[in-house]
Amino acid sequence: MNIGEIAKRAGVSRSTVSYALSGKRPVSAATVRRINDVIAELGYRPNASARALAEGRTRTFGLAIPPASARLTDVQLGFVASVVEAAAVHDHDVLLSPSGGDHDRSFERIVTGRRVDGVILMEVRLEDARVDRLGRAGLPFVAIGHVEHPGASWWVDVDYATLISRCVRHLADLGHQDVVLVNRSAELVAAGYGPAVRAMSGFLETTAECGMTGHTVCCADDPAAGLACFDRIRERWPEVTAAVTINEAALPGVQRALERAKLDVPRDFSLTGVIADRLAEDFHPPLTAANVPAGEMARLAVELLQEQIADPSATPRNALLEPPISLRSSTGARRRG
């Protein structure tokens, strides 16, 4: 069943049916009711492509995810799922597209192919060519993270520098003097991945301010790397009594390394950081940590993107989130002697 049949049964033109469905031009209430009655009777559903043409919109968001060769972490997967859920509330679909690495053509198709109304961009670097490309194309987008000089752009981020600083001060209050930051991978740090760079900056600045000795190590995003990383820490800096981390994927390996070294947490060693609540609760004992609110970030990103699409002249907005640190059982006073 098509628009022509609806127009014939309702006794109106095809264009009138199209205007009644799209709202692009006013149609009398009586005519709209008559058209809707025919649609209800026929069980008509407009073709998605035709509706997109009529509205000038695809009702689809693009979500630029990390390269397909990289395994997404639990928080990243949670963010993707939350974007899909938030978009559905607004009657939008989500088109996933890997970007970075060998996936430039996929990202370019998103930018130029008129497949989406706007883009949510994950894993933003301090200098990110994708941000520049979207800006030049004039395609609405919201970045998860922000470049070093964001200017007039739309973005949502977690204030990693401030939160890591608070974690360090918490350890200082407990008497710890020698601490280490377990960061993300060396590749991400070298690429200027925002959370990793800002976490390191906040850590080093705060340890210096507190008169502490601070060490930093990079760790790949998997349990085996976490285990090996903690073993290296113990070998190089046996005086270290506490660690701060943003590397959620490495945590199971860190847990195994602590158990293998027969270190009681928090009596012998304290651990804290910026980690999603669910993963922090799964640690043994539960981890003192600031949450990574993937669901809230997804909801805000979708809302900001919707706002931008509805009004291209709107003043750019952003959100820098500072979740509180939840005190659990993984941090305690430095053991003396």
Short mmCIF file of C-alpha atoms in Angstrom, two decimals:
data_model
loop_
_atom_site.label_atom_id
_atom_site.label_comp_id
_atom_site.label_asym_id
_atom_site.label_seq_id
_atom_site.Cartn_x
_atom_site.Cartn_y
_atom_site.Cartn_z
CA MET A 1 0.00 0.00 0.00
CA ASN A 2 1.41 3.42 -0.98
CA ILE A 3 0.67 7.14 -0.70
CA GLY A 4 -1.22 7.11 -4.02
CA GLU A 5 -3.77 4.60 -2.71
CA ILE A 6 -4.18 6.56 0.53
CA ALA A 7 -4.76 9.78 -1.47
CA LYS A 8 -7.34 8.08 -3.68
CA ARG A 9 -9.31 6.67 -0.72
CA ALA A 10 -9.13 9.92 1.23
CA GLY A 11 -10.13 11.99 -1.80
CA VAL A 12 -7.04 14.22 -1.68
CA SER A 13 -3.85 14.69 -3.70
CA ARG A 14 -0.64 12.74 -3.11
CA SER A 15 1.10 15.95 -2.05
CA THR A 16 -1.57 16.57 0.61
CA VAL A 17 -0.93 13.13 2.08
CA SER A 18 2.80 13.80 2.03
CA TYR A 19 2.36 17.15 3.81
CA ALA A 20 0.06 15.59 6.39
CA LEU A 21 2.67 12.91 7.17
CA SER A 22 5.72 15.19 7.21
CA GLY A 23 4.18 18.33 8.70
CA LYS A 24 6.09 20.44 6.16
CA ARG A 25 2.98 22.41 5.20
CA PRO A 26 -0.28 23.06 7.06
CA VAL A 27 -3.17 20.70 6.32
CA SER A 28 -6.65 21.20 7.78
CA ALA A 29 -7.50 19.16 10.87
CA ALA A 30 -10.46 17.54 9.09
CA THR A 31 -8.26 16.42 6.19
CA VAL A 32 -5.58 15.08 8.54
CA ARG A 33 -8.23 13.08 10.41
CA ARG A 34 -9.56 11.64 7.15
CA ILE A 35 -6.05 10.66 6.02
CA ASN A 36 -5.26 9.12 9.41
CA ASP A 37 -8.49 7.11 9.30
CA VAL A 38 -7.51 5.67 5.92
CA ILE A 39 -3.98 4.92 7.17
CA ALA A 40 -5.38 3.12 10.23
CA GLU A 41 -7.77 1.14 8.03
CA LEU A 42 -5.03 0.09 5.61
CA GLY A 43 -2.33 -0.45 8.25
CA TYR A 44 0.04 1.72 6.23
CA ARG A 45 3.63 2.26 7.37
CA PRO A 46 5.66 4.86 5.42
CA ASN A 47 8.79 3.59 3.71
CA ALA A 48 11.83 4.71 5.72
CA SER A 49 13.69 6.04 2.69
CA ALA A 50 10.64 7.92 1.43
CA ARG A 51 10.04 9.41 4.88
CA ALA A 52 13.68 10.48 5.08
CA LEU A 53 13.36 12.21 1.72
CA ALA A 54 10.14 13.94 2.76
CA GLU A 55 11.54 15.11 6.10
CA GLY A 56 15.05 15.83 4.88
CA ARG A 57 16.31 13.60 7.70
CA THR A 58 17.37 9.97 8.04
CA ARG A 59 16.33 9.53 11.69
CA THR A 60 19.68 7.80 12.15
CA PHE A 61 22.70 8.77 14.23
CA GLY A 62 26.19 7.67 13.38
CA LEU A 63 28.31 6.31 16.24
CA ALA A 64 32.03 6.29 15.44
CA ILE A 65 33.51 3.50 17.54
CA PRO A 66 37.17 2.45 17.97
CA PRO A 67 38.63 0.26 15.17
CA ALA A 68 37.04 -3.15 14.77
CA SER A 69 40.43 -4.77 15.43
CA ALA A 70 40.41 -3.36 18.98
CA ARG A 71 38.34 -5.15 21.61
CA LEU A 72 35.90 -2.77 23.25
CA THR A 73 36.08 -2.56 27.02
CA ASP A 74 33.04 -3.18 29.21
CA VAL A 75 32.52 0.56 29.71
CA GLN A 76 32.78 1.21 25.97
CA LEU A 77 30.25 -1.55 25.25
CA GLY A 78 27.98 -0.11 27.93
CA PHE A 79 28.25 3.30 26.30
CA VAL A 80 27.36 1.91 22.86
CA ALA A 81 24.31 0.11 24.29
CA SER A 82 23.25 3.26 26.15
CA VAL A 83 23.49 5.38 22.97
CA VAL A 84 21.27 2.89 21.12
CA GLU A 85 18.76 2.97 23.98
CA ALA A 86 18.77 6.78 24.24
CA ALA A 87 18.38 7.15 20.47
CA ALA A 88 15.40 4.77 20.45
CA VAL A 89 13.61 7.06 22.92
CA HIS A 90 13.81 9.73 20.20
CA ASP A 91 12.71 7.27 17.47
CA HIS A 92 16.19 7.14 15.94
CA ASP A 93 18.36 4.26 14.79
CA VAL A 94 22.14 4.09 15.31
CA LEU A 95 24.65 3.22 12.58
CA LEU A 96 27.93 1.91 14.03
CA SER A 97 31.09 2.70 12.10
CA PRO A 98 34.70 1.98 13.09
CA SER A 99 37.07 4.91 12.74
CA GLY A 100 40.81 5.41 12.98
CA GLY A 101 43.54 3.08 11.85
CA ASP A 102 42.61 1.48 8.54
CA HIS A 103 38.99 2.62 8.71
CA ASP A 104 39.22 6.12 7.22
CA ARG A 105 37.02 5.15 4.26
CA SER A 106 34.25 3.91 6.56
CA PHE A 107 34.34 7.18 8.50
CA GLU A 108 34.39 9.18 5.27
CA ARG A 109 31.25 7.39 4.06
CA ILE A 110 29.52 8.44 7.27
CA VAL A 111 30.59 12.05 6.71
CA THR A 112 29.74 12.35 3.03
CA GLY A 113 27.12 9.70 2.36
CA ARG A 114 24.07 11.48 3.88
CA ARG A 115 23.37 8.28 5.80
CA VAL A 116 23.00 9.99 9.18
CA ASP A 117 21.66 13.22 10.66
CA GLY A 118 24.62 13.58 13.03
CA VAL A 119 27.51 11.73 14.63
CA ILE A 120 28.60 10.79 18.15
CA LEU A 121 32.37 10.44 18.15
CA MET A 122 34.07 8.10 20.66
CA GLU A 123 37.69 7.92 21.86
CA VAL A 124 38.65 11.52 21.11
CA ARG A 125 42.34 12.49 21.07
CA LEU A 126 43.82 15.85 22.10
CA GLU A 127 44.44 16.44 18.40
CA ASP A 128 41.84 14.56 16.39
CA ALA A 129 41.54 14.77 12.61
CA ARG A 130 38.01 13.36 12.78
CA VAL A 131 36.84 16.39 14.76
CA ASP A 132 38.34 18.71 12.13
CA ARG A 133 36.76 16.68 9.31
CA LEU A 134 33.28 16.78 10.81
CA GLY A 135 33.64 20.50 11.43
CA ARG A 136 34.59 21.17 7.81
CA ALA A 137 31.69 19.02 6.57
CA GLY A 138 29.18 20.93 8.70
CA LEU A 139 27.70 17.64 9.94
CA PRO A 140 26.31 17.93 13.49
CA PHE A 141 28.39 15.94 15.95
CA VAL A 142 29.04 15.46 19.65
CA ALA A 143 32.46 14.30 20.85
CA ILE A 144 32.90 11.94 23.79
CA GLY A 145 35.97 13.62 25.17
CA HIS A 146 37.39 16.91 23.92
CA VAL A 147 40.37 18.04 21.92
CA GLU A 148 43.04 20.16 23.56
CA HIS A 149 41.50 23.38 22.25
CA PRO A 150 37.80 22.56 21.77
CA GLY A 151 36.69 26.09 20.89
CA ALA A 152 33.04 26.26 19.87
CA SER A 153 32.17 22.55 19.82
CA TRP A 154 29.73 20.11 21.41
CA TRP A 155 31.18 17.48 23.72
CA VAL A 156 30.68 15.33 26.83
CA ASP A 157 33.59 14.21 29.00
CA VAL A 158 34.65 13.00 32.42
CA ASP A 159 37.10 15.26 34.28
CA TYR A 160 39.83 12.64 34.62
CA ALA A 161 42.50 15.11 35.79
CA THR A 162 40.38 16.32 38.71
CA LEU A 163 39.14 12.86 39.69
CA ILE A 164 42.61 11.30 39.63
CA SER A 165 43.85 14.25 41.67
CA ARG A 166 41.17 13.54 44.29
CA CYS A 167 42.18 9.86 44.38
CA VAL A 168 45.80 10.84 45.01
CA ARG A 169 44.82 13.26 47.78
CA HIS A 170 42.73 10.50 49.36
CA LEU A 171 45.80 8.26 49.43
CA ALA A 172 47.91 11.11 50.82
CA ASP A 173 45.39 11.56 53.63
CA LEU A 174 45.87 7.87 54.44
CA GLY A 175 49.63 8.36 54.79
CA HIS A 176 50.80 6.83 51.49
CA GLN A 177 54.08 8.27 50.19
CA ASP A 178 54.98 6.07 47.20
CA VAL A 179 52.20 5.57 44.66
CA VAL A 180 51.83 4.53 41.02
CA LEU A 181 49.40 5.32 38.20
CA VAL A 182 48.38 2.31 36.10
CA ASN A 183 47.40 4.07 32.89
CA ARG A 184 46.01 2.85 29.56
CA SER A 185 48.28 1.47 26.83
CA ALA A 186 51.46 3.20 25.63
CA GLU A 187 49.90 3.44 22.16
CA LEU A 188 46.91 5.40 23.48
CA VAL A 189 49.10 7.72 25.53
CA ALA A 190 51.37 8.35 22.52
CA ALA A 191 48.32 9.03 20.34
CA GLY A 192 47.14 11.70 22.78
CA TYR A 193 44.08 9.85 24.06
CA GLY A 194 42.42 12.44 26.28
CA PRO A 195 41.59 10.43 29.45
CA ALA A 196 45.04 8.81 29.57
CA VAL A 197 46.93 12.09 29.08
CA ARG A 198 44.76 14.05 31.52
CA ALA A 199 44.90 11.28 34.13
CA MET A 200 48.71 11.30 33.96
CA SER A 201 48.81 15.09 34.21
CA GLY A 202 46.50 15.15 37.25
CA PHE A 203 48.46 12.35 38.91
CA LEU A 204 51.91 13.90 38.49
CA GLU A 205 50.81 17.39 39.47
CA THR A 206 49.06 16.19 42.62
CA THR A 207 51.78 13.81 43.80
CA ALA A 208 54.25 16.70 43.46
CA GLU A 209 51.96 19.06 45.37
CA CYS A 210 51.52 16.49 48.16
CA GLY A 211 55.24 15.73 48.41
CA MET A 212 54.69 12.13 47.31
CA THR A 213 56.81 9.97 45.03
CA GLY A 214 54.71 9.20 41.96
CA HIS A 215 55.46 6.63 39.25
CA THR A 216 53.48 6.03 36.04
CA VAL A 217 53.18 2.87 33.95
CA CYS A 218 51.26 2.10 30.77
CA CYS A 219 49.25 -1.10 30.57
CA ALA A 220 47.37 -2.72 27.70
CA ASP A 221 43.63 -3.22 28.09
CA ASP A 222 43.47 -6.86 29.16
CA PRO A 223 43.85 -8.99 32.32
CA ALA A 224 47.15 -10.60 31.29
CA ALA A 225 48.70 -7.17 30.83
CA GLY A 226 47.36 -6.12 34.24
CA LEU A 227 49.02 -9.09 35.93
CA ALA A 228 52.36 -8.49 34.18
CA CYS A 229 52.17 -4.76 34.86
CA PHE A 230 51.67 -5.23 38.60
CA ASP A 231 54.54 -7.71 38.75
CA ARG A 232 56.81 -5.10 37.10
CA ILE A 233 55.68 -2.48 39.60
CA ARG A 234 56.57 -4.75 42.52
CA GLU A 235 59.96 -5.52 40.98
CA ARG A 236 60.92 -1.93 40.11
CA TRP A 237 59.36 -0.08 43.04
CA PRO A 238 58.85 -2.43 46.02
CA GLU A 239 58.29 0.63 48.22
CA VAL A 240 55.01 1.47 46.43
CA THR A 241 52.03 0.95 48.74
CA ALA A 242 49.14 2.20 46.58
CA ALA A 243 48.00 2.45 42.97
CA VAL A 244 45.58 4.65 41.05
CA THR A 245 44.13 3.43 37.75
CA ILE A 246 41.78 4.22 34.89
CA ASN A 247 42.40 0.84 33.20
CA GLU A 248 39.27 -1.18 33.93
CA ALA A 249 40.16 -4.05 31.57
CA ALA A 250 43.43 -4.71 33.42
CA LEU A 251 41.77 -4.99 36.84
CA PRO A 252 41.20 -8.79 36.86
CA GLY A 253 44.92 -9.28 36.22
CA VAL A 254 45.84 -6.81 38.96
CA GLN A 255 43.54 -8.77 41.28
CA ARG A 256 45.35 -12.03 40.46
CA ALA A 257 48.76 -10.41 40.92
CA LEU A 258 47.80 -9.09 44.35
CA GLU A 259 46.58 -12.54 45.40
CA ARG A 260 49.69 -14.25 44.02
CA ALA A 261 51.92 -11.81 45.94
CA LYS A 262 49.86 -12.52 49.08
CA LEU A 263 49.16 -8.80 49.51
CA ASP A 264 46.06 -8.04 51.55
CA VAL A 265 43.94 -5.14 50.28
CA PRO A 266 43.89 -2.64 51.90
CA ARG A 267 46.16 -3.72 54.80
CA ASP A 268 49.24 -4.21 52.59
CA PHE A 269 48.27 -2.35 49.44
CA SER A 270 45.60 0.24 48.50
CA LEU A 271 43.95 0.63 45.10
CA THR A 272 41.67 3.35 43.77
CA GLY A 273 40.86 5.16 40.53
CA VAL A 274 38.21 6.09 37.98
CA ILE A 275 36.30 2.89 37.21
CA ALA A 276 32.67 2.12 36.38
CA ASP A 277 30.65 1.35 39.51
CA ARG A 278 29.72 -2.17 38.37
CA LEU A 279 33.36 -3.14 37.88
CA ALA A 280 34.41 -1.45 41.11
CA GLU A 281 31.82 -3.47 43.01
CA ASP A 282 33.06 -6.70 41.41
CA PHE A 283 36.61 -6.16 42.65
CA HIS A 284 37.62 -7.93 45.87
CA PRO A 285 37.37 -6.06 48.09
CA PRO A 286 35.08 -3.48 46.42
CA LEU A 287 37.10 -0.68 44.90
CA THR A 288 37.17 2.90 46.15
CA ALA A 289 36.56 4.73 42.87
CA ALA A 290 34.86 7.49 40.95
CA ASN A 291 32.29 6.15 38.51
CA VAL A 292 32.48 6.37 34.71
CA PRO A 293 28.79 7.17 34.05
CA ALA A 294 28.45 5.68 30.57
CA GLY A 295 24.65 5.81 30.63
CA GLU A 296 24.54 9.48 31.61
CA MET A 297 27.18 10.36 29.02
CA ALA A 298 25.20 8.58 26.29
CA ARG A 299 21.96 10.31 27.25
CA LEU A 300 23.63 13.73 27.28
CA ALA A 301 25.35 13.09 23.94
CA VAL A 302 22.08 12.13 22.26
CA GLU A 303 20.27 15.14 23.75
CA LEU A 304 23.01 17.54 22.64
CA LEU A 305 23.03 16.02 19.16
CA GLN A 306 19.24 16.32 18.91
CA GLU A 307 19.45 19.96 20.01
CA GLN A 308 22.13 20.68 17.43
CA ILE A 309 20.20 19.00 14.59
CA ALA A 310 16.99 20.85 15.48
CA ASP A 311 18.75 24.23 15.59
CA PRO A 312 22.05 24.38 13.65
CA SER A 313 22.56 27.95 14.90
CA ALA A 314 22.35 26.94 18.59
CA THR A 315 25.25 27.94 20.82
CA PRO A 316 27.52 24.90 21.32
CA ARG A 317 27.22 23.27 24.74
CA ASN A 318 29.30 20.74 26.63
CA ALA A 319 29.25 18.73 29.85
CA LEU A 320 32.29 17.95 32.01
CA LEU A 321 31.23 15.35 34.57
CA GLU A 322 32.81 14.98 38.02
CA PRO A 323 31.23 11.92 39.70
CA PRO A 324 31.94 11.63 43.44
CA ILE A 325 34.47 9.10 44.71
CA SER A 326 32.64 6.22 46.39
CA LEU A 327 34.61 5.07 49.44
CA ARG A 328 34.58 1.29 49.54
CA SER A 329 37.04 -1.20 51.03
CA SER A 330 40.14 -1.11 48.82
CA THR A 331 41.91 1.84 50.45
CA GLY A 332 43.35 2.06 53.94
CA ALA A 333 46.12 3.63 55.97
CA ARG A 334 49.69 2.95 54.86
CA ARG A 335 51.14 0.08 56.83
CA ARG A 336 54.14 1.16 58.91
CA GLY A 337 57.36 -0.80 59.09
#
